[in-house]
Amino acid sequence: MTTSETAKIVEEASEYKYGFTTDIEQEFAPKGLNHDIVKFISKKKNEPQWLLDWRLNAFDMWKNREHEMPEWANLKYDSIDFQDIHYFAAPKSDEEKPKSLDEIDPELLRAYNKLGIPLKEQEFLAGIKNSHKVAVDAVFDSVSVATTFKDELNKLGIIFCSFSEAVQNHPDLVKKYLGSVVPTNDNFFSNLNSAVFSDGSFVYIPPNVKCPMELSTYFRINAANTGQFERTLIIADRGSYVSYLEGCTAPMRDENQLHAAVVELVALENAEIKYSTVQNWYPGDKNGKGGIYNFVTKRGTCLGDNSKISWTQVETGSAVTWKYPSVILKGDNSKGEFYSVALSNNMQQADTGTKMIHLGKNTSSRIVSKGISAGKGQQTYRGLVNVLPNATNTKNFTQCDSLLIGNDCGAHTVPYINVRNELSDVAHEATTSKISEEQLYYCRQRGINEEDATALIVNGFCREVLKNLPMEFAVEAKKLLELSLEGAVG
Amino acid sequence: MLEIKNLSVSVQNKTIINSLNLKIERGKKVAIMGPNGSGKSTLSNVIAGKQGYQINDGQIFFNDINIFDLDPEERAAKGIYLAFQYPVEIPGIANSSFLRTALNSIRKYNGEKDLNTREFLEECKNLSKKLNLDTSFLSRDLNTGFSGGEKKKNEIFHMLMIKPKLCILDEIDSGLDIDALKVISDGVSEYSNENNSLLIITHYQRLLEYIKPDEVHIFNEGKIIKSGDYSLVEKLEEKGYQEFV
């Protein structure tokens, strides 16, 4: 490799493309967490009493466990001072909520354009021919700033809006399902989120409606010393279908920032939810300074018979990732899927996987996990397949592959399998491999340089997962993988 | 086209190639024959730029450029192609997309535009027919699960698509049945012309019967011990390597 190439790669590797900050006036809650802060957030959102009570109850539960952060994961990080965080930040210009996209602060629109997320519907329509329409909800720090294609979705009875709006306009649905999949005290972070969640997305698909476009939320952390605690709730009613995608970025900062989201999915009889994530929070610099602490609880319930929930995630960002998108297979014949690519480069650490809880009869689940470690990255797959006594004729297949790049990284696999009846079929396959010198030499002999060859081999390794993403996002995810790998070889 | 001057190479302090001199002119087909362990594959890898060899002395010029300053991908972009004895498998990448990536990388290096995808696929299909390959072989993962014969055919397929100036065929004939050998040697013969050169490394006579090299060198212990024209091949087949060692 020539010196100039090396210099270029080093330069690019140290550059997180989404690392800009946006200079807009923000309104913050004071640092720290107590009853008053919870009340402040609730009041800011003009919430009904029942929700405030729900939050306060969550806060009291959390207060009792404030010093009991989970320690079982294979992660090392500095302890988090939960009293040194702003729990609410909002762009000031949003004080009077914009009525239409035209009223949005141009600075905000510019920020989203920089991220490649057009918030103006006409930009979608003027986009590439044949590309699918994507409705976007954009969340900037603690508030949702814009949701597109609302009218078109409304005609079908589809509700796609910010969580705060759903609380105002669809309180019955929110009240019925909030916390029904992830109970408040499920874990430390879901507990914290339940007290202080700020905004997020809400989706309801009415019976027998197939949502005609991808629904998508982009999350952006902008403010410093601010935690992001969004809450997403998706309900697919009988016989409906929805494909939902979320993407995330954050500015480069030397301090670690906390992100603790809760996502709940509910699929009723014959319904299907496909949930895809491209997570690219700021990973910290080469030496592990800064980066997002990503502690996320995602879970779906296949509540009705013949329902299906499918998680696909591409996790390339964050300094620390702690995330186990899971499916509770309650309805008979229901299906759960988990497809994951997680990449840890430099000092990144990820402890991620899934839980498939089989309760209903003839339920099936499929887990495909691809972990890639480079630099000094550490990668752990942690998964549970739990088949309960009544879940007869359950089928599970787990494929868990790790790819190592270089000599200083690590890959770990921790599968838990618990089968409590004799009529089920559970299979687990795992491999660990390294990109071999022979593979790289072969590619280079064909004219492909080492960086590109590595990206090619990694993309091949991940193909089974990437092909599950909606097409446009699969391309984006591929690029992201390549970008995240830069500097990993040579 | 290629000039090797006084080349000495060792691996872990063991000398593999010993003061080798070899010139391959443009338009010529040159064969190197020799027993196992005589250093034939080392020679092809040193020309292609594989790491892990210790170059103790000498130079290799490709069209008057000293290639020791170039990375393997740069040598490839300048027109050096090695058909591997053991092609590697890369799961998850379709053979045709690998080839397209390779071709576009070479084109980029040489300041040319990317390939037209439609024309590329058309050419792929025509060529695979010629090589008696099912078109599904374009969409299969690179060499993954290919039989020995398919892997070797794929090396020739890549070669004919990339159109290099110097083709090094490292034991392309090992493990092939007679039909496959015929298809491969036909492909190679057809490709050979006055503008490119072939370096054929083999144990056996059969491939050379088809390709008819202009020059034949017998290789042993890292050097050429006998040179001649095609008649040398027949002599070798008759008397075996022992006669020359």
PDB file of N, CA, C and O in Angstrom, chain B residues 78-137:
ATOM      1  N   LYS B  78      -2.068  -3.756 -14.270  1.00  0.00           N
ATOM      2  CA  LYS B  78      -1.164  -3.550 -15.401  1.00  0.00           C
ATOM      3  C   LYS B  78      -1.187  -4.712 -16.377  1.00  0.00           C
ATOM      4  O   LYS B  78      -0.551  -4.651 -17.432  1.00  0.00           O
ATOM      5  N   GLY B  79      -1.891  -5.797 -16.002  1.00  0.00           N
ATOM      6  CA  GLY B  79      -2.086  -6.858 -16.989  1.00  0.00           C
ATOM      7  C   GLY B  79      -1.484  -8.212 -16.634  1.00  0.00           C
ATOM      8  O   GLY B  79      -1.369  -9.082 -17.489  1.00  0.00           O
ATOM      9  N   ILE B  80      -1.098  -8.393 -15.370  1.00  0.00           N
ATOM     10  CA  ILE B  80      -0.593  -9.710 -14.969  1.00  0.00           C
ATOM     11  C   ILE B  80      -1.735 -10.515 -14.362  1.00  0.00           C
ATOM     12  O   ILE B  80      -2.430 -10.038 -13.461  1.00  0.00           O
ATOM     13  N   TYR B  81      -1.940 -11.704 -14.856  1.00  0.00           N
ATOM     14  CA  TYR B  81      -3.029 -12.540 -14.355  1.00  0.00           C
ATOM     15  C   TYR B  81      -2.479 -13.897 -13.955  1.00  0.00           C
ATOM     16  O   TYR B  81      -1.701 -14.507 -14.681  1.00  0.00           O
ATOM     17  N   LEU B  82      -2.912 -14.347 -12.783  1.00  0.00           N
ATOM     18  CA  LEU B  82      -2.514 -15.676 -12.332  1.00  0.00           C
ATOM     19  C   LEU B  82      -3.758 -16.553 -12.187  1.00  0.00           C
ATOM     20  O   LEU B  82      -4.655 -16.233 -11.410  1.00  0.00           O
ATOM     21  N   ALA B  83      -3.795 -17.638 -12.947  1.00  0.00           N
ATOM     22  CA  ALA B  83      -4.849 -18.631 -12.733  1.00  0.00           C
ATOM     23  C   ALA B  83      -4.355 -19.547 -11.622  1.00  0.00           C
ATOM     24  O   ALA B  83      -3.317 -20.189 -11.767  1.00  0.00           O
ATOM     25  N   PHE B  84      -5.097 -19.553 -10.513  1.00  0.00           N
ATOM     26  CA  PHE B  84      -4.605 -20.218  -9.306  1.00  0.00           C
ATOM     27  C   PHE B  84      -4.682 -21.742  -9.413  1.00  0.00           C
ATOM     28  O   PHE B  84      -5.623 -22.285  -9.993  1.00  0.00           O
ATOM     29  N   GLN B  85      -3.714 -22.368  -8.796  1.00  0.00           N
ATOM     30  CA  GLN B  85      -3.765 -23.820  -8.690  1.00  0.00           C
ATOM     31  C   GLN B  85      -4.921 -24.220  -7.767  1.00  0.00           C
ATOM     32  O   GLN B  85      -5.650 -25.168  -8.037  1.00  0.00           O
ATOM     33  N   TYR B  86      -5.071 -23.474  -6.669  1.00  0.00           N
ATOM     34  CA  TYR B  86      -6.170 -23.729  -5.735  1.00  0.00           C
ATOM     35  C   TYR B  86      -6.991 -22.445  -5.559  1.00  0.00           C
ATOM     36  O   TYR B  86      -6.752 -21.676  -4.632  1.00  0.00           O
ATOM     37  N   PRO B  87      -7.963 -22.207  -6.415  1.00  0.00           N
ATOM     38  CA  PRO B  87      -8.774 -20.977  -6.302  1.00  0.00           C
ATOM     39  C   PRO B  87      -9.516 -20.948  -4.961  1.00  0.00           C
ATOM     40  O   PRO B  87      -9.997 -21.992  -4.515  1.00  0.00           O
ATOM     41  N   VAL B  88      -9.603 -19.766  -4.327  1.00  0.00           N
ATOM     42  CA  VAL B  88     -10.214 -19.704  -2.995  1.00  0.00           C
ATOM     43  C   VAL B  88     -11.724 -19.488  -3.095  1.00  0.00           C
ATOM     44  O   VAL B  88     -12.235 -18.952  -4.077  1.00  0.00           O
ATOM     45  N   GLU B  89     -12.415 -19.893  -2.072  1.00  0.00           N
ATOM     46  CA  GLU B  89     -13.864 -19.725  -2.005  1.00  0.00           C
ATOM     47  C   GLU B  89     -14.196 -18.462  -1.228  1.00  0.00           C
ATOM     48  O   GLU B  89     -13.597 -18.195  -0.199  1.00  0.00           O
ATOM     49  N   ILE B  90     -15.140 -17.679  -1.721  1.00  0.00           N
ATOM     50  CA  ILE B  90     -15.658 -16.537  -0.947  1.00  0.00           C
ATOM     51  C   ILE B  90     -17.179 -16.642  -0.898  1.00  0.00           C
ATOM     52  O   ILE B  90     -17.869 -16.324  -1.863  1.00  0.00           O
ATOM     53  N   PRO B  91     -17.729 -17.101   0.212  1.00  0.00           N
ATOM     54  CA  PRO B  91     -19.181 -17.279   0.319  1.00  0.00           C
ATOM     55  C   PRO B  91     -19.915 -15.941   0.294  1.00  0.00           C
ATOM     56  O   PRO B  91     -19.393 -14.931   0.781  1.00  0.00           O
ATOM     57  N   GLY B  92     -21.104 -15.954  -0.272  1.00  0.00           N
ATOM     58  CA  GLY B  92     -21.966 -14.772  -0.206  1.00  0.00           C
ATOM     59  C   GLY B  92     -21.749 -13.784  -1.330  1.00  0.00           C
ATOM     60  O   GLY B  92     -22.472 -12.807  -1.447  1.00  0.00           O
ATOM     61  N   ILE B  93     -20.714 -13.998  -2.147  1.00  0.00           N
ATOM     62  CA  ILE B  93     -20.467 -13.090  -3.268  1.00  0.00           C
ATOM     63  C   ILE B  93     -20.639 -13.855  -4.567  1.00  0.00           C
ATOM     64  O   ILE B  93     -19.937 -14.832  -4.821  1.00  0.00           O
ATOM     65  N   ALA B  94     -21.580 -13.399  -5.387  1.00  0.00           N
ATOM     66  CA  ALA B  94     -21.830 -14.087  -6.651  1.00  0.00           C
ATOM     67  C   ALA B  94     -20.600 -13.967  -7.546  1.00  0.00           C
ATOM     68  O   ALA B  94     -19.958 -12.911  -7.587  1.00  0.00           O
ATOM     69  N   ASN B  95     -20.330 -15.047  -8.240  1.00  0.00           N
ATOM     70  CA  ASN B  95     -19.190 -15.084  -9.156  1.00  0.00           C
ATOM     71  C   ASN B  95     -19.180 -13.864 -10.071  1.00  0.00           C
ATOM     72  O   ASN B  95     -18.157 -13.196 -10.225  1.00  0.00           O
ATOM     73  N   SER B  96     -20.352 -13.531 -10.652  1.00  0.00           N
ATOM     74  CA  SER B  96     -20.373 -12.422 -11.605  1.00  0.00           C
ATOM     75  C   SER B  96     -20.151 -11.077 -10.919  1.00  0.00           C
ATOM     76  O   SER B  96     -19.490 -10.205 -11.475  1.00  0.00           O
ATOM     77  N   SER B  97     -20.653 -10.913  -9.689  1.00  0.00           N
ATOM     78  CA  SER B  97     -20.400  -9.599  -9.063  1.00  0.00           C
ATOM     79  C   SER B  97     -18.947  -9.470  -8.637  1.00  0.00           C
ATOM     80  O   SER B  97     -18.382  -8.379  -8.670  1.00  0.00           O
ATOM     81  N   PHE B  98     -18.357 -10.595  -8.264  1.00  0.00           N
ATOM     82  CA  PHE B  98     -16.924 -10.544  -7.956  1.00  0.00           C
ATOM     83  C   PHE B  98     -16.142 -10.099  -9.192  1.00  0.00           C
ATOM     84  O   PHE B  98     -15.305  -9.199  -9.134  1.00  0.00           O
ATOM     85  N   LEU B  99     -16.473 -10.721 -10.296  1.00  0.00           N
ATOM     86  CA  LEU B  99     -15.750 -10.434 -11.532  1.00  0.00           C
ATOM     87  C   LEU B  99     -15.956  -8.980 -11.963  1.00  0.00           C
ATOM     88  O   LEU B  99     -15.027  -8.316 -12.409  1.00  0.00           O
ATOM     89  N   ARG B 100     -17.183  -8.498 -11.779  1.00  0.00           N
ATOM     90  CA  ARG B 100     -17.460  -7.106 -12.154  1.00  0.00           C
ATOM     91  C   ARG B 100     -16.672  -6.141 -11.266  1.00  0.00           C
ATOM     92  O   ARG B 100     -16.125  -5.152 -11.725  1.00  0.00           O
ATOM     93  N   THR B 101     -16.622  -6.458  -9.959  1.00  0.00           N
ATOM     94  CA  THR B 101     -15.836  -5.630  -9.042  1.00  0.00           C
ATOM     95  C   THR B 101     -14.378  -5.627  -9.475  1.00  0.00           C
ATOM     96  O   THR B 101     -13.717  -4.576  -9.492  1.00  0.00           O
ATOM     97  N   ALA B 102     -13.870  -6.806  -9.837  1.00  0.00           N
ATOM     98  CA  ALA B 102     -12.472  -6.906 -10.252  1.00  0.00           C
ATOM     99  C   ALA B 102     -12.230  -6.055 -11.501  1.00  0.00           C
ATOM    100  O   ALA B 102     -11.313  -5.231 -11.546  1.00  0.00           O
ATOM    101  N   LEU B 103     -13.111  -6.239 -12.494  1.00  0.00           N
ATOM    102  CA  LEU B 103     -12.932  -5.500 -13.742  1.00  0.00           C
ATOM    103  C   LEU B 103     -13.019  -3.994 -13.530  1.00  0.00           C
ATOM    104  O   LEU B 103     -12.215  -3.240 -14.072  1.00  0.00           O
ATOM    105  N   ASN B 104     -13.981  -3.578 -12.712  1.00  0.00           N
ATOM    106  CA  ASN B 104     -14.111  -2.140 -12.476  1.00  0.00           C
ATOM    107  C   ASN B 104     -12.925  -1.578 -11.693  1.00  0.00           C
ATOM    108  O   ASN B 104     -12.524  -0.441 -11.905  1.00  0.00           O
ATOM    109  N   SER B 105     -12.368  -2.376 -10.779  1.00  0.00           N
ATOM    110  CA  SER B 105     -11.183  -1.930 -10.046  1.00  0.00           C
ATOM    111  C   SER B 105     -10.028  -1.713 -11.011  1.00  0.00           C
ATOM    112  O   SER B 105      -9.307  -0.711 -10.927  1.00  0.00           O
ATOM    113  N   ILE B 106      -9.861  -2.659 -11.926  1.00  0.00           N
ATOM    114  CA  ILE B 106      -8.776  -2.545 -12.906  1.00  0.00           C
ATOM    115  C   ILE B 106      -8.999  -1.335 -13.805  1.00  0.00           C
ATOM    116  O   ILE B 106      -8.088  -0.554 -14.082  1.00  0.00           O
ATOM    117  N   ARG B 107     -10.248  -1.162 -14.210  1.00  0.00           N
ATOM    118  CA  ARG B 107     -10.562  -0.026 -15.082  1.00  0.00           C
ATOM    119  C   ARG B 107     -10.321   1.296 -14.362  1.00  0.00           C
ATOM    120  O   ARG B 107      -9.795   2.244 -14.943  1.00  0.00           O
ATOM    121  N   LYS B 108     -10.700   1.353 -13.116  1.00  0.00           N
ATOM    122  CA  LYS B 108     -10.503   2.575 -12.339  1.00  0.00           C
ATOM    123  C   LYS B 108      -9.014   2.903 -12.257  1.00  0.00           C
ATOM    124  O   LYS B 108      -8.599   4.048 -12.428  1.00  0.00           O
ATOM    125  N   TYR B 109      -8.210   1.868 -11.995  1.00  0.00           N
ATOM    126  CA  TYR B 109      -6.765   2.065 -11.894  1.00  0.00           C
ATOM    127  C   TYR B 109      -6.217   2.643 -13.190  1.00  0.00           C
ATOM    128  O   TYR B 109      -5.321   3.477 -13.186  1.00  0.00           O
ATOM    129  N   ASN B 110      -6.771   2.191 -14.293  1.00  0.00           N
ATOM    130  CA  ASN B 110      -6.280   2.645 -15.588  1.00  0.00           C
ATOM    131  C   ASN B 110      -7.034   3.868 -16.106  1.00  0.00           C
ATOM    132  O   ASN B 110      -6.924   4.223 -17.282  1.00  0.00           O
ATOM    133  N   GLY B 111      -7.821   4.505 -15.233  1.00  0.00           N
ATOM    134  CA  GLY B 111      -8.505   5.744 -15.603  1.00  0.00           C
ATOM    135  C   GLY B 111      -9.666   5.544 -16.564  1.00  0.00           C
ATOM    136  O   GLY B 111     -10.015   6.450 -17.322  1.00  0.00           O
ATOM    137  N   GLU B 112     -10.270   4.334 -16.556  1.00  0.00           N
ATOM    138  CA  GLU B 112     -11.414   4.104 -17.439  1.00  0.00           C
ATOM    139  C   GLU B 112     -12.716   4.109 -16.644  1.00  0.00           C
ATOM    140  O   GLU B 112     -12.720   3.927 -15.438  1.00  0.00           O
ATOM    141  N   LYS B 113     -13.810   4.278 -17.372  1.00  0.00           N
ATOM    142  CA  LYS B 113     -15.128   4.303 -16.728  1.00  0.00           C
ATOM    143  C   LYS B 113     -15.564   2.899 -16.319  1.00  0.00           C
ATOM    144  O   LYS B 113     -15.071   1.907 -16.843  1.00  0.00           O
ATOM    145  N   ASP B 114     -16.537   2.829 -15.416  1.00  0.00           N
ATOM    146  CA  ASP B 114     -17.096   1.529 -15.033  1.00  0.00           C
ATOM    147  C   ASP B 114     -17.719   0.828 -16.235  1.00  0.00           C
ATOM    148  O   ASP B 114     -18.132   1.471 -17.186  1.00  0.00           O
ATOM    149  N   LEU B 115     -17.824  -0.485 -16.134  1.00  0.00           N
ATOM    150  CA  LEU B 115     -18.436  -1.279 -17.190  1.00  0.00           C
ATOM    151  C   LEU B 115     -19.925  -1.007 -17.302  1.00  0.00           C
ATOM    152  O   LEU B 115     -20.578  -0.720 -16.305  1.00  0.00           O
ATOM    153  N   ASN B 116     -20.433  -1.137 -18.475  1.00  0.00           N
ATOM    154  CA  ASN B 116     -21.872  -1.173 -18.672  1.00  0.00           C
ATOM    155  C   ASN B 116     -22.370  -2.546 -18.213  1.00  0.00           C
ATOM    156  O   ASN B 116     -21.941  -3.573 -18.741  1.00  0.00           O
ATOM    157  N   THR B 117     -23.236  -2.544 -17.221  1.00  0.00           N
ATOM    158  CA  THR B 117     -23.626  -3.811 -16.593  1.00  0.00           C
ATOM    159  C   THR B 117     -24.270  -4.774 -17.584  1.00  0.00           C
ATOM    160  O   THR B 117     -23.990  -5.963 -17.577  1.00  0.00           O
ATOM    161  N   ARG B 118     -25.120  -4.230 -18.460  1.00  0.00           N
ATOM    162  CA  ARG B 118     -25.821  -5.093 -19.391  1.00  0.00           C
ATOM    163  C   ARG B 118     -24.833  -5.792 -20.342  1.00  0.00           C
ATOM    164  O   ARG B 118     -24.886  -6.995 -20.546  1.00  0.00           O
ATOM    165  N   GLU B 119     -23.913  -4.984 -20.882  1.00  0.00           N
ATOM    166  CA  GLU B 119     -22.921  -5.556 -21.806  1.00  0.00           C
ATOM    167  C   GLU B 119     -22.048  -6.581 -21.090  1.00  0.00           C
ATOM    168  O   GLU B 119     -21.698  -7.629 -21.653  1.00  0.00           O
ATOM    169  N   PHE B 120     -21.717  -6.264 -19.854  1.00  0.00           N
ATOM    170  CA  PHE B 120     -20.889  -7.179 -19.073  1.00  0.00           C
ATOM    171  C   PHE B 120     -21.591  -8.534 -18.916  1.00  0.00           C
ATOM    172  O   PHE B 120     -21.002  -9.586 -19.158  1.00  0.00           O
ATOM    173  N   LEU B 121     -22.859  -8.488 -18.552  1.00  0.00           N
ATOM    174  CA  LEU B 121     -23.591  -9.737 -18.334  1.00  0.00           C
ATOM    175  C   LEU B 121     -23.749 -10.523 -19.640  1.00  0.00           C
ATOM    176  O   LEU B 121     -23.658 -11.752 -19.656  1.00  0.00           O
ATOM    177  N   GLU B 122     -23.970  -9.780 -20.717  1.00  0.00           N
ATOM    178  CA  GLU B 122     -24.092 -10.411 -22.030  1.00  0.00           C
ATOM    179  C   GLU B 122     -22.809 -11.178 -22.370  1.00  0.00           C
ATOM    180  O   GLU B 122     -22.840 -12.345 -22.764  1.00  0.00           O
ATOM    181  N   GLU B 123     -21.692 -10.504 -22.149  1.00  0.00           N
ATOM    182  CA  GLU B 123     -20.401 -11.129 -22.443  1.00  0.00           C
ATOM    183  C   GLU B 123     -20.177 -12.359 -21.549  1.00  0.00           C
ATOM    184  O   GLU B 123     -19.693 -13.401 -22.008  1.00  0.00           O
ATOM    185  N   CYS B 124     -20.549 -12.216 -20.293  1.00  0.00           N
ATOM    186  CA  CYS B 124     -20.430 -13.335 -19.348  1.00  0.00           C
ATOM    187  C   CYS B 124     -21.196 -14.550 -19.865  1.00  0.00           C
ATOM    188  O   CYS B 124     -20.690 -15.669 -19.858  1.00  0.00           O
ATOM    189  N   LYS B 125     -22.417 -14.290 -20.296  1.00  0.00           N
ATOM    190  CA  LYS B 125     -23.275 -15.397 -20.727  1.00  0.00           C
ATOM    191  C   LYS B 125     -22.704 -16.096 -21.961  1.00  0.00           C
ATOM    192  O   LYS B 125     -22.634 -17.318 -22.021  1.00  0.00           O
ATOM    193  N   ASN B 126     -22.284 -15.294 -22.930  1.00  0.00           N
ATOM    194  CA  ASN B 126     -21.716 -15.884 -24.153  1.00  0.00           C
ATOM    195  C   ASN B 126     -20.499 -16.734 -23.845  1.00  0.00           C
ATOM    196  O   ASN B 126     -20.335 -17.832 -24.360  1.00  0.00           O
ATOM    197  N   LEU B 127     -19.665 -16.172 -22.974  1.00  0.00           N
ATOM    198  CA  LEU B 127     -18.425 -16.865 -22.663  1.00  0.00           C
ATOM    199  C   LEU B 127     -18.678 -18.152 -21.884  1.00  0.00           C
ATOM    200  O   LEU B 127     -18.036 -19.178 -22.122  1.00  0.00           O
ATOM    201  N   SER B 128     -19.632 -18.092 -20.967  1.00  0.00           N
ATOM    202  CA  SER B 128     -19.872 -19.291 -20.168  1.00  0.00           C
ATOM    203  C   SER B 128     -20.416 -20.410 -21.050  1.00  0.00           C
ATOM    204  O   SER B 128     -20.127 -21.577 -20.834  1.00  0.00           O
ATOM    205  N   LYS B 129     -21.151 -20.030 -22.097  1.00  0.00           N
ATOM    206  CA  LYS B 129     -21.634 -21.030 -23.048  1.00  0.00           C
ATOM    207  C   LYS B 129     -20.441 -21.702 -23.734  1.00  0.00           C
ATOM    208  O   LYS B 129     -20.354 -22.913 -23.857  1.00  0.00           O
ATOM    209  N   LYS B 130     -19.525 -20.866 -24.155  1.00  0.00           N
ATOM    210  CA  LYS B 130     -18.333 -21.347 -24.846  1.00  0.00           C
ATOM    211  C   LYS B 130     -17.543 -22.328 -23.976  1.00  0.00           C
ATOM    212  O   LYS B 130     -16.967 -23.291 -24.472  1.00  0.00           O
ATOM    213  N   LEU B 131     -17.505 -22.033 -22.701  1.00  0.00           N
ATOM    214  CA  LEU B 131     -16.729 -22.886 -21.791  1.00  0.00           C
ATOM    215  C   LEU B 131     -17.575 -24.038 -21.252  1.00  0.00           C
ATOM    216  O   LEU B 131     -17.158 -24.734 -20.341  1.00  0.00           O
ATOM    217  N   ASN B 132     -18.763 -24.183 -21.816  1.00  0.00           N
ATOM    218  CA  ASN B 132     -19.605 -25.298 -21.416  1.00  0.00           C
ATOM    219  C   ASN B 132     -20.013 -25.206 -19.942  1.00  0.00           C
ATOM    220  O   ASN B 132     -20.047 -26.198 -19.227  1.00  0.00           O
ATOM    221  N   LEU B 133     -20.300 -23.969 -19.510  1.00  0.00           N
ATOM    222  CA  LEU B 133     -20.691 -23.777 -18.121  1.00  0.00           C
ATOM    223  C   LEU B 133     -22.156 -23.372 -18.081  1.00  0.00           C
ATOM    224  O   LEU B 133     -22.578 -22.531 -18.870  1.00  0.00           O
ATOM    225  N   ASP B 134     -22.888 -23.943 -17.159  1.00  0.00           N
ATOM    226  CA  ASP B 134     -24.274 -23.552 -16.970  1.00  0.00           C
ATOM    227  C   ASP B 134     -24.306 -22.100 -16.495  1.00  0.00           C
ATOM    228  O   ASP B 134     -23.464 -21.693 -15.707  1.00  0.00           O
ATOM    229  N   THR B 135     -25.295 -21.318 -16.980  1.00  0.00           N
ATOM    230  CA  THR B 135     -25.292 -19.899 -16.595  1.00  0.00           C
ATOM    231  C   THR B 135     -25.522 -19.692 -15.098  1.00  0.00           C
ATOM    232  O   THR B 135     -25.189 -18.649 -14.560  1.00  0.00           O
ATOM    233  N   SER B 136     -26.076 -20.715 -14.448  1.00  0.00           N
ATOM    234  CA  SER B 136     -26.271 -20.577 -12.995  1.00  0.00           C
ATOM    235  C   SER B 136     -24.940 -20.375 -12.293  1.00  0.00           C
ATOM    236  O   SER B 136     -24.860 -19.865 -11.176  1.00  0.00           O
ATOM    237  N   PHE B 137     -23.893 -20.742 -12.974  1.00  0.00           N
ATOM    238  CA  PHE B 137     -22.576 -20.636 -12.385  1.00  0.00           C
ATOM    239  C   PHE B 137     -22.142 -19.182 -12.212  1.00  0.00           C
ATOM    240  O   PHE B 137     -21.290 -18.857 -11.405  1.00  0.00           O
TER     241      PHE B 137
END
